[in-house]
Every structure is written in C-alpha cells, then in structure tokens.
Amino acid sequence: MQLACESVVPGLSCEYIAKGDTVVAVQQQMMEHGDQAHSSLMDGSSPQEMARMKEEMEAHIFDLLRVR
C-alpha cells in the first residue's frame, strides 16, 4: 500500500511516497513526513489550531487509504 504526499495536499509539489503493509503504517509515515518536511504550513497557528489540523489531516489520510 502506498500514498503520495501530493495526493494528500494537491499542488504541494512533493515527491514523497509513504509505503507500508497497512493503512495505519502508511498513515503514520505520512504524518511523520508532514511533521518533518512541511511543518512550516502550520507556522503562526495556535496549539489548538495545530491539534485540530493534525486530526483533520490524519482523518483525510486514513480516508484516502481506505478508499483505495
């Protein structure tokens, strides 16, 4: 199973692809990648906003993986 970063955030121009045997493994890899490579997308956000955005992104990634 795999998921491209650009499919999570269209137009981001990122070539990273998370791969794994399970939805959870791919989701975790993608979240780790986002934290490391794209943390600037959340610059200026409050801790509460960051937590909400992270929850929404995790749910979005899970939905993308589940549909495939």
Short mmCIF file of C-alpha atoms in Angstrom, two decimals:
data_model
loop_
_atom_site.label_atom_id
_atom_site.label_comp_id
_atom_site.label_asym_id
_atom_site.label_seq_id
_atom_site.Cartn_x
_atom_site.Cartn_y
_atom_site.Cartn_z
CA MET A 1 0.00 0.00 0.00
CA GLN A 2 1.32 3.47 -0.79
CA LEU A 3 0.23 7.10 -0.76
CA ALA A 4 1.89 10.10 -2.41
CA CYS A 5 2.22 13.30 -0.42
CA GLU A 6 0.89 15.30 -3.37
CA SER A 7 -2.33 13.28 -3.30
CA VAL A 8 -2.84 14.37 0.31
CA VAL A 9 -2.22 18.05 -0.44
CA PRO A 10 -2.69 18.62 -4.19
CA GLY A 11 -0.36 21.23 -5.64
CA LEU A 12 2.26 20.83 -2.91
CA SER A 13 4.84 19.57 -5.45
CA CYS A 14 6.26 16.97 -3.07
CA GLU A 15 7.52 13.66 -4.43
CA TYR A 16 7.44 11.74 -1.12
CA ILE A 17 5.56 8.42 -1.14
CA ALA A 18 4.70 6.62 2.09
CA LYS A 19 4.65 2.82 1.78
CA GLY A 20 3.55 0.07 4.13
CA ASP A 21 1.59 -3.12 4.62
CA THR A 22 -1.31 -1.50 6.47
CA VAL A 23 -3.37 1.69 6.39
CA VAL A 24 -2.09 2.60 9.84
CA ALA A 25 1.57 2.14 8.84
CA VAL A 26 1.19 4.36 5.76
CA GLN A 27 -0.79 6.95 7.72
CA GLN A 28 1.92 7.13 10.40
CA GLN A 29 4.67 7.50 7.80
CA MET A 30 2.77 10.28 6.05
CA MET A 31 2.15 12.16 9.31
CA GLU A 32 5.84 11.87 10.26
CA HIS A 33 6.83 13.13 6.81
CA GLY A 34 4.43 16.06 7.15
CA ASP A 35 5.82 16.97 10.57
CA GLN A 36 9.39 16.91 9.23
CA ALA A 37 9.06 18.29 5.71
CA HIS A 38 6.02 20.55 5.84
CA SER A 39 5.83 21.91 9.39
CA SER A 40 6.03 25.45 8.00
CA LEU A 41 2.47 25.03 6.69
CA MET A 42 1.30 25.40 10.29
CA ASP A 43 3.51 28.39 11.20
CA GLY A 44 1.57 31.01 13.12
CA SER A 45 -1.11 28.57 14.27
CA SER A 46 -2.08 28.24 17.90
CA PRO A 47 -1.54 24.88 19.64
CA GLN A 48 -5.29 24.27 19.46
CA GLU A 49 -5.39 25.04 15.73
CA MET A 50 -2.38 22.78 15.12
CA ALA A 51 -4.02 19.91 17.02
CA ARG A 52 -7.25 20.33 15.05
CA MET A 53 -5.41 20.49 11.70
CA LYS A 54 -3.39 17.40 12.60
CA GLU A 55 -6.55 15.47 13.49
CA GLU A 56 -8.19 16.54 10.22
CA MET A 57 -5.10 15.56 8.21
CA GLU A 58 -4.91 12.15 9.91
CA ALA A 59 -8.58 11.56 9.07
CA HIS A 60 -8.06 12.72 5.47
CA ILE A 61 -5.07 10.39 5.00
CA PHE A 62 -7.00 7.49 6.50
CA ASP A 63 -9.94 8.17 4.17
CA LEU A 64 -7.66 8.31 1.11
CA LEU A 65 -6.07 4.99 2.06
CA ARG A 66 -9.34 3.29 2.91
CA VAL A 67 -10.89 4.19 -0.43
CA ARG A 68 -8.09 2.54 -2.42
#
